[in-house]
Tab-separated table of C-alpha atoms in Angstrom:
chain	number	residue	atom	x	y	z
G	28	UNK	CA	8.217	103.120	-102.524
G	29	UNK	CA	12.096	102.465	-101.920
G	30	UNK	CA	11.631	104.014	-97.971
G	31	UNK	CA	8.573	101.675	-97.854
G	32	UNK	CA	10.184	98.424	-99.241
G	33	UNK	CA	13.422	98.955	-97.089
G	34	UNK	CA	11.099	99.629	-93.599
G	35	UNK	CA	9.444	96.631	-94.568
G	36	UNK	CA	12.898	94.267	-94.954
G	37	UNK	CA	14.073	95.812	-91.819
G	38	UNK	CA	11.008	94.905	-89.986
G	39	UNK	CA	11.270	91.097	-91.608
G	40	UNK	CA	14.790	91.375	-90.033
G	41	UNK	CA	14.242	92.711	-86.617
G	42	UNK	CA	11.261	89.751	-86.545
G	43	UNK	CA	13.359	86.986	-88.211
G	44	UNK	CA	16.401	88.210	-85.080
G	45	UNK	CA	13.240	88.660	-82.563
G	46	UNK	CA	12.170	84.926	-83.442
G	47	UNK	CA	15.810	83.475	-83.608
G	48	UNK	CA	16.589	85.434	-80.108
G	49	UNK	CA	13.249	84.114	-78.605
G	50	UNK	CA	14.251	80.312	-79.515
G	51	UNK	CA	17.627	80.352	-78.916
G	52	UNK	CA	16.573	81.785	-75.287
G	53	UNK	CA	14.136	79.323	-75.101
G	54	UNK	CA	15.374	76.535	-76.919
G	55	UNK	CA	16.570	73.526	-74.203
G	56	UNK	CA	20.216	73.918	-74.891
G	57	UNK	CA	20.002	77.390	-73.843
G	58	UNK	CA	17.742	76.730	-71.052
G	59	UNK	CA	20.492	73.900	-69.559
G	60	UNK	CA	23.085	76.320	-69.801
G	61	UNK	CA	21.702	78.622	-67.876
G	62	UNK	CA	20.572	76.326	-65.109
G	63	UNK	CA	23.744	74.826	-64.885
G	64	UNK	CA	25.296	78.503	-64.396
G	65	UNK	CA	22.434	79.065	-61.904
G	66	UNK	CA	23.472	75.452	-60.257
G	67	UNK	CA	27.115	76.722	-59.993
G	68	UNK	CA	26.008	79.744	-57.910
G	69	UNK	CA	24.374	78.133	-55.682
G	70	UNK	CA	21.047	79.935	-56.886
G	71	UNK	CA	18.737	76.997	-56.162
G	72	UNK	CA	15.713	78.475	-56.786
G	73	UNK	CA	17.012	79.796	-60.743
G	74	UNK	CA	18.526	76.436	-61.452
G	75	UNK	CA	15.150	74.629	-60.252
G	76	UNK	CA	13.434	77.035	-62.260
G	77	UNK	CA	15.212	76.865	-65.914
G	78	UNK	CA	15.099	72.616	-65.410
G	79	UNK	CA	11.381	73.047	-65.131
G	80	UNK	CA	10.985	74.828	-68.270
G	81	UNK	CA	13.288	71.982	-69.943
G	82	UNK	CA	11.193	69.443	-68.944
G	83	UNK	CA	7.585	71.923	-69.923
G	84	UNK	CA	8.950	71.101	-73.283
G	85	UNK	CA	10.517	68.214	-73.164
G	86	UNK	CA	9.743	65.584	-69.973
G	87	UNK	CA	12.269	62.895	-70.532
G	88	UNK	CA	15.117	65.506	-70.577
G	89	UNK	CA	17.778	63.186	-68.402
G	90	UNK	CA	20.108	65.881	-67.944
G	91	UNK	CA	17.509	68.645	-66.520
G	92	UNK	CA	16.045	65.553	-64.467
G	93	UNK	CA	19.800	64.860	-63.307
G	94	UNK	CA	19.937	68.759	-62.543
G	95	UNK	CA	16.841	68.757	-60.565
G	96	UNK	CA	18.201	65.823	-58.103
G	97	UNK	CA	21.249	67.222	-58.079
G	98	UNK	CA	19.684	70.530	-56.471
G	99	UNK	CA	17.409	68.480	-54.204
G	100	UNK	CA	20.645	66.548	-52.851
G	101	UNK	CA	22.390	69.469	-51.965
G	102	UNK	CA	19.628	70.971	-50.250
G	103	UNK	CA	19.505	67.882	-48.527
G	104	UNK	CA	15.725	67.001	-49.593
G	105	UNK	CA	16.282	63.605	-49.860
G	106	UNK	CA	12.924	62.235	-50.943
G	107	UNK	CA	12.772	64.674	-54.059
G	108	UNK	CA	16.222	63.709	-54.950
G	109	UNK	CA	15.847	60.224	-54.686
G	110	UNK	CA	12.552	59.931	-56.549
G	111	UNK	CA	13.963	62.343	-59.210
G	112	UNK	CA	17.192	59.559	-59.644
G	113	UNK	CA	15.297	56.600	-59.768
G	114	UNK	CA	12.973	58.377	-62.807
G	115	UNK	CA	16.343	58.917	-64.204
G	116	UNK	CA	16.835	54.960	-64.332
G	117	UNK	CA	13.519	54.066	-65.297
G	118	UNK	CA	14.342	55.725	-68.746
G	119	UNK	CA	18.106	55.277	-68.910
G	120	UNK	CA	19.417	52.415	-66.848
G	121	UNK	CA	23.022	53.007	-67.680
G	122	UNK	CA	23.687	56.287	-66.129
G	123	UNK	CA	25.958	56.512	-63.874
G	124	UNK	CA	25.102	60.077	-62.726
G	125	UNK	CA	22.111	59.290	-60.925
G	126	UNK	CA	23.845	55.459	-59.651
G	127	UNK	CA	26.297	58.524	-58.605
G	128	UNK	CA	23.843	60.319	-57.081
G	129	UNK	CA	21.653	57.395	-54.925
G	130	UNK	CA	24.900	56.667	-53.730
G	131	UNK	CA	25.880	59.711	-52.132
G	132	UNK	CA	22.351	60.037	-50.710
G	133	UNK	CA	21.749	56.692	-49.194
G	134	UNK	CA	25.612	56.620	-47.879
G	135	UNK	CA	24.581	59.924	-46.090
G	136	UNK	CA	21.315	58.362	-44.853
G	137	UNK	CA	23.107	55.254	-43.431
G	138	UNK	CA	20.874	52.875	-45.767
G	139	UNK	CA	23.040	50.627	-46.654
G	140	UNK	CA	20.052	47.581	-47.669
G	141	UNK	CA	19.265	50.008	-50.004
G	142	UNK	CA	22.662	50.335	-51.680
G	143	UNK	CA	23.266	46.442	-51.817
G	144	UNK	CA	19.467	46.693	-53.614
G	145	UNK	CA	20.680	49.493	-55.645
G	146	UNK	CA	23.860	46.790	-56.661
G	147	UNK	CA	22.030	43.721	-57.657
G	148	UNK	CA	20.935	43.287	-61.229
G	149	UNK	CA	24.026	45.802	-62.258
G	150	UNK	CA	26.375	44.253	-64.967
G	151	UNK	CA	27.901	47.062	-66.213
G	152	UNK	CA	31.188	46.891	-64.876
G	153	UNK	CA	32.141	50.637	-64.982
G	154	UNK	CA	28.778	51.405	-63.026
G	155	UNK	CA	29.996	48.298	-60.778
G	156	UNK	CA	32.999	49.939	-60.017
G	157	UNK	CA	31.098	52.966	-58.663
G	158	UNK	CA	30.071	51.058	-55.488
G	159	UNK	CA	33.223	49.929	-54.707
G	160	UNK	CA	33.889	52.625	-52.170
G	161	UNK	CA	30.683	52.215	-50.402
G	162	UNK	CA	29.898	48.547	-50.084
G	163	UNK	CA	32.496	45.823	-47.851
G	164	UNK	CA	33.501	42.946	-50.841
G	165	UNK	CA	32.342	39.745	-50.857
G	166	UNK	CA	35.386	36.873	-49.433
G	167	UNK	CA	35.716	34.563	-51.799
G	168	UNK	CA	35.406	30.395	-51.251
G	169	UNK	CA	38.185	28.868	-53.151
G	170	UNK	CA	36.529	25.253	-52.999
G	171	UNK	CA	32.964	25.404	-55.210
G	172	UNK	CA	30.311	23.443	-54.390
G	173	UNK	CA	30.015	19.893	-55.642
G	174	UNK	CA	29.775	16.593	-54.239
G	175	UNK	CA	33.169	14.281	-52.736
G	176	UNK	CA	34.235	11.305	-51.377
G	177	UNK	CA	36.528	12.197	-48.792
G	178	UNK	CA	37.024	14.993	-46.412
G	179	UNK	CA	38.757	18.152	-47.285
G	180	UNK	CA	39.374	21.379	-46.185
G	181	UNK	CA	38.892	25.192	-47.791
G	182	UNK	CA	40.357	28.095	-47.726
G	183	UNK	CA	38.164	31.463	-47.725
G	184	UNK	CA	40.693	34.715	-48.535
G	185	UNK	CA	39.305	38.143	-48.599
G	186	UNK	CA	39.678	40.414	-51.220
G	187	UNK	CA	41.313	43.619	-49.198
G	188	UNK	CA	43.215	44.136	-46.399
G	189	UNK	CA	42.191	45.109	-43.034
G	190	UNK	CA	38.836	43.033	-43.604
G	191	UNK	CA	37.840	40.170	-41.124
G	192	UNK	CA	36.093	37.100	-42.522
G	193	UNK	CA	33.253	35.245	-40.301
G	194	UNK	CA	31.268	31.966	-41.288
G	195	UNK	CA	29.077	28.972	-40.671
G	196	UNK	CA	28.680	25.597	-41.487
G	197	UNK	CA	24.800	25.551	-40.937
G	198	UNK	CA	23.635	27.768	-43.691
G	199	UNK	CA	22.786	30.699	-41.265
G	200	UNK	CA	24.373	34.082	-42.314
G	201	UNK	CA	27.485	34.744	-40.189
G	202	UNK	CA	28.165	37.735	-37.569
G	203	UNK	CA	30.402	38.951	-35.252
G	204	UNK	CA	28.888	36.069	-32.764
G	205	UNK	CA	29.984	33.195	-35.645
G	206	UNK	CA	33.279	31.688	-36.435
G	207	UNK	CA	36.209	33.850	-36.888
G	208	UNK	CA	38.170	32.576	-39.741
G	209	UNK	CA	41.739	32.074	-39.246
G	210	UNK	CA	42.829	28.779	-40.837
G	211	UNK	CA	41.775	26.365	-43.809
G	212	UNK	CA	38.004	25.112	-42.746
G	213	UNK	CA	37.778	21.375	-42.127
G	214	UNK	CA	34.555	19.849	-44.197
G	215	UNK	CA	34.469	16.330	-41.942
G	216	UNK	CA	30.352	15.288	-41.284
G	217	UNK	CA	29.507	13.235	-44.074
G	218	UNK	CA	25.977	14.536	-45.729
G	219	UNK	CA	25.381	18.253	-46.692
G	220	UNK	CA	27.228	21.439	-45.151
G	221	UNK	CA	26.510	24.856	-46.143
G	222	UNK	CA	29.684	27.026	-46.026
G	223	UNK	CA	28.682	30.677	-45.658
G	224	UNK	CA	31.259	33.535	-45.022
G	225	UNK	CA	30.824	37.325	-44.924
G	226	UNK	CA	33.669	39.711	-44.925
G	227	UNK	CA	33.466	42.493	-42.131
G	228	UNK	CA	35.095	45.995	-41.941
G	229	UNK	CA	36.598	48.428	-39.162
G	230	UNK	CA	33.274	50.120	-38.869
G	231	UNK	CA	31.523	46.663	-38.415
G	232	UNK	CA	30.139	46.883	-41.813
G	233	UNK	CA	29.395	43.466	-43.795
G	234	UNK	CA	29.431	42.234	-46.695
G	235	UNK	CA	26.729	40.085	-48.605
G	236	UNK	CA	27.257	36.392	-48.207
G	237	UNK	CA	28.813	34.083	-49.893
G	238	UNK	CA	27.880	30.182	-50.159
G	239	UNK	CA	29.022	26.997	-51.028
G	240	UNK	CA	27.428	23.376	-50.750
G	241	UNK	CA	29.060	20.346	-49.944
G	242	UNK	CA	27.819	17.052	-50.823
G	243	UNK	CA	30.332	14.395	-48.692
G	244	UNK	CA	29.405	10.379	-49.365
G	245	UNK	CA	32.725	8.670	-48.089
G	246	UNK	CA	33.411	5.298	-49.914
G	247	UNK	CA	33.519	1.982	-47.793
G	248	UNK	CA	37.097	0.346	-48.560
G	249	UNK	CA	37.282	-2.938	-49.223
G	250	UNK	CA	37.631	-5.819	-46.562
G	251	UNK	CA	40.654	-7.117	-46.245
G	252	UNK	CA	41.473	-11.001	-46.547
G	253	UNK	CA	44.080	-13.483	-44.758
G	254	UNK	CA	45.716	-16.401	-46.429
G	255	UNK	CA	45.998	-18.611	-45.678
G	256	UNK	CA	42.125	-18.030	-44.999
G	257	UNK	CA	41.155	-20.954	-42.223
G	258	UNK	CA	41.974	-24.516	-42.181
G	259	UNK	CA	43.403	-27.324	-39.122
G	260	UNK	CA	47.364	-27.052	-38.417
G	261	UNK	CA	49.215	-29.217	-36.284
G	262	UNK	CA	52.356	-27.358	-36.789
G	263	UNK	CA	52.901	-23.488	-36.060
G	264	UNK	CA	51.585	-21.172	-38.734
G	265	UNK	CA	51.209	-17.526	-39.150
G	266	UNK	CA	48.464	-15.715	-41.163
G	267	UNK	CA	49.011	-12.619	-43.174
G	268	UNK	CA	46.824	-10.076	-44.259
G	269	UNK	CA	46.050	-7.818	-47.123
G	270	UNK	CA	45.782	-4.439	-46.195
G	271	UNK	CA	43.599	-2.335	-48.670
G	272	UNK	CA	45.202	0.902	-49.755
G	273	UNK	CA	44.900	3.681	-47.268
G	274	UNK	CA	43.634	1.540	-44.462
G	275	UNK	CA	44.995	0.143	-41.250
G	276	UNK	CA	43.634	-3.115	-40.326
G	277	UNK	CA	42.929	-4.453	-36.714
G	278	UNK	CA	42.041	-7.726	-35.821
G	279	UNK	CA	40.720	-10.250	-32.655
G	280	UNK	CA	41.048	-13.934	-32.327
G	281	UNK	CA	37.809	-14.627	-29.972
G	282	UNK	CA	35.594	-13.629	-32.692
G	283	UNK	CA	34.476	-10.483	-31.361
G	284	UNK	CA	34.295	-7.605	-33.740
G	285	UNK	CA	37.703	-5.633	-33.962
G	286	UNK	CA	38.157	-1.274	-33.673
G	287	UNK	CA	40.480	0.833	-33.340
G	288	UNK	CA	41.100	-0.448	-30.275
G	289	UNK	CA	41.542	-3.493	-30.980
G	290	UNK	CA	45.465	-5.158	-32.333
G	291	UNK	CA	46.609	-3.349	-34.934
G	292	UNK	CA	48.053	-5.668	-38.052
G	293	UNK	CA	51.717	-4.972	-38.691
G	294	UNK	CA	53.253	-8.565	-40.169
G	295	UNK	CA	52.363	-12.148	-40.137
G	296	UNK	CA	49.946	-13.395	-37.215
G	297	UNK	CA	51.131	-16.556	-35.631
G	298	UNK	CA	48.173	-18.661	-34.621
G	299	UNK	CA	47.598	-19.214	-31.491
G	300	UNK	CA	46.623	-22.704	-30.318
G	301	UNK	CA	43.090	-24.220	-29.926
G	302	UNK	CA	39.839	-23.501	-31.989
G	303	UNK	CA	39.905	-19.600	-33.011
G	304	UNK	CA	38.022	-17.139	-34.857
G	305	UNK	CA	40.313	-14.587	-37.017
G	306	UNK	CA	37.765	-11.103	-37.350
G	307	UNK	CA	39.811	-8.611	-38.945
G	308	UNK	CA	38.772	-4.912	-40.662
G	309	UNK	CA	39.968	-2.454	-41.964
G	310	UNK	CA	39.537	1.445	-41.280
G	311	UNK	CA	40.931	4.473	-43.602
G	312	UNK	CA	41.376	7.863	-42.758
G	313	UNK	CA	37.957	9.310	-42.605
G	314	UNK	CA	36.880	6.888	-40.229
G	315	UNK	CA	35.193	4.682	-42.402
G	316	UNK	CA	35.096	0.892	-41.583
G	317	UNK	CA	34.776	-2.253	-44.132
G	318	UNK	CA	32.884	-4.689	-44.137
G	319	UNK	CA	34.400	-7.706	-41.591
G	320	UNK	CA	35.887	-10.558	-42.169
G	321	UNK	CA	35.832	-13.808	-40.126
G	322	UNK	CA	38.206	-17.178	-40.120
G	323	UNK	CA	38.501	-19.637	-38.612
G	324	UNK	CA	42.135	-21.425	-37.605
G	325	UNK	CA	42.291	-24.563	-35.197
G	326	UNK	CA	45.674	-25.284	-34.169
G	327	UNK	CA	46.683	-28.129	-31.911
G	328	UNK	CA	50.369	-29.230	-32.250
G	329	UNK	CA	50.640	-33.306	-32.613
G	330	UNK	CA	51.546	-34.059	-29.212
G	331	UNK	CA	48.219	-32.849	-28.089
G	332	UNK	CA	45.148	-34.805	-27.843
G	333	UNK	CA	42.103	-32.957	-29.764
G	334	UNK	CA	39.469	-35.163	-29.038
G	335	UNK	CA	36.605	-35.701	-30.799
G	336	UNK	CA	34.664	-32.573	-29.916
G	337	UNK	CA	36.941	-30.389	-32.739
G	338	UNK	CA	34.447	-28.499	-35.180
G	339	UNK	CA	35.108	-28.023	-38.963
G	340	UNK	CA	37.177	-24.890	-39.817
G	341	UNK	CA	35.049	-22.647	-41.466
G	342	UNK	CA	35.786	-19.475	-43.530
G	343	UNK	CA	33.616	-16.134	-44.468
């Protein structure tokens, strides 16, 4: 009876080891261990094999799926490896293992649409950081969009060295055929312009675009007045003006309208003699004119005879 019980408790120990051996062997843990050794000597096939039995038992296993495209990237079977990465995001969209591994794949495939793609949506700011060495930065607009009432210019900088910056004021997306940036960029049509500026690399890479819209709706400055403003002199007088701030003002005397090529006001205006119209406006910096102003002086000194065709003087 003793020999009997004691064969029995050794068999209930070899099968209690047997079982524990047979699980540990093919328990996942195990089974990633040894296709990571297998992955380390280059034994493909072995490595391929043990991540297939992970996933028999467990199908969302990330780091046998990570295996798997690992394998298929090395061996250059890019499809596989690609498909196998993206699974990887569709159930964990924070690891940067298989961003690690698209990257590598579509910088060796030249796709680099599909890396920019890859990019957008991506928050994470260590995963961000990831791309860094495979995508040209964005230049950056110092002057946001927004609406003004004057002209201005802005300054576009780029974010590394050794990186050219190209834009347009149309909207279009810039190239190598576009404006090369090399000074502040004037904003002077009144209306809408579309800044856009890429940055551009050694290897004639470029970068996504950048945009900023500018709303410019220049304010009219005010008209500017004469005193005194009209009126019937006999003796010499002068006429001076108001200038609004930030204009010049130019003026005629035969009632014409007055530009920039017309006289320019600088002091007091002596009248000149007979029946004149003073039309005087005023022009700031952007080019924008005032409304103008008319008035009229008749000047005869006493010694002259007026007659009795004089009109009234009139102001406006």
């Amino acid at each position: 009876r003793l020999l009997i019980l004691v064969a029995v408790l050794a068999a209930a120990v070899a099968v209690a080891l047997g079982l524990f051996a047979y699980r540990q062997n093919h328990s996942q843990e195990h089974l990633l261990s040894r296709a990571q050794e297998a992955y380390g000597q280059k034994d493909y096939e072995d490595a391929l094999n043990y991540a297939d039995r992970i996933l028999a038992l467990n199908g969302e296993n990330v780091e046998a799926m990570l295996l798997k495209g690992q394998v298929w990237l090395d061996r250059k079977e890019y499809e596989d490896a690609e498909a196998q990465f993206l699974e990887v995001l569709s159930l964990d969209p924070s690891c940067a293992e298989a961003y690690r591994g698209l990257l590598v794949l579509y910088d060796a495939r030249g796709q680099k649409a599909e890396i920019r793609e890859l990019m957008d949506g991506v928050e994470d700011e260590e995963i961000l950081a990831l791309f860094e060495d495979y995508v040209v930065p964005e230049p950056e607009i110092q002057v946001e969009s927004g609406s003004f009432s004057e002209y201005f210019t802005v300054e576009i900088s780029a974010p590394e060295k050794g990186l050219e910056i190209y834009y347009t004021l149309d909207g279009t997306t810039p190239d190598e055929d576009s404006t090369l940036y090399e000074e502040p960029v004037e904003i002077s049509d009144q209306g809408t312009t579309v800044l856009t500026a890429v940055c551009r690399d050694k290897d004639g890479e470029y970068s996504e675009p950048v945009r900023a819209e500018y709303t410019v709706e220049l304010d009219v400055p005010d008209a500017p007045t004469a005193s005194p403003d009209g009126g019937q002199f006999s003796m010499p007088a002068a006429v001076t003006v108001t200038v609004p701030e930030g204009t010049t003002v130019y003026y005629t005397w035969d009632g014409s309208e007055p530009d920039r090529n017309s006289a320019r006001y600088s002091g007091a205006i002596q009248i000149p003699e007979g029946n004149n119209i003073l039309s005087l406006v005023a022009i700031d910096g952007n080019g924008m004119k005032s409304s103008v102003r008319k008035y009229n002086y008749i000047y005869y000194p006493e010694s002259t005879d007026t007659g009795s065709g004089q009109t009234d003087p009139v102001s406006g």
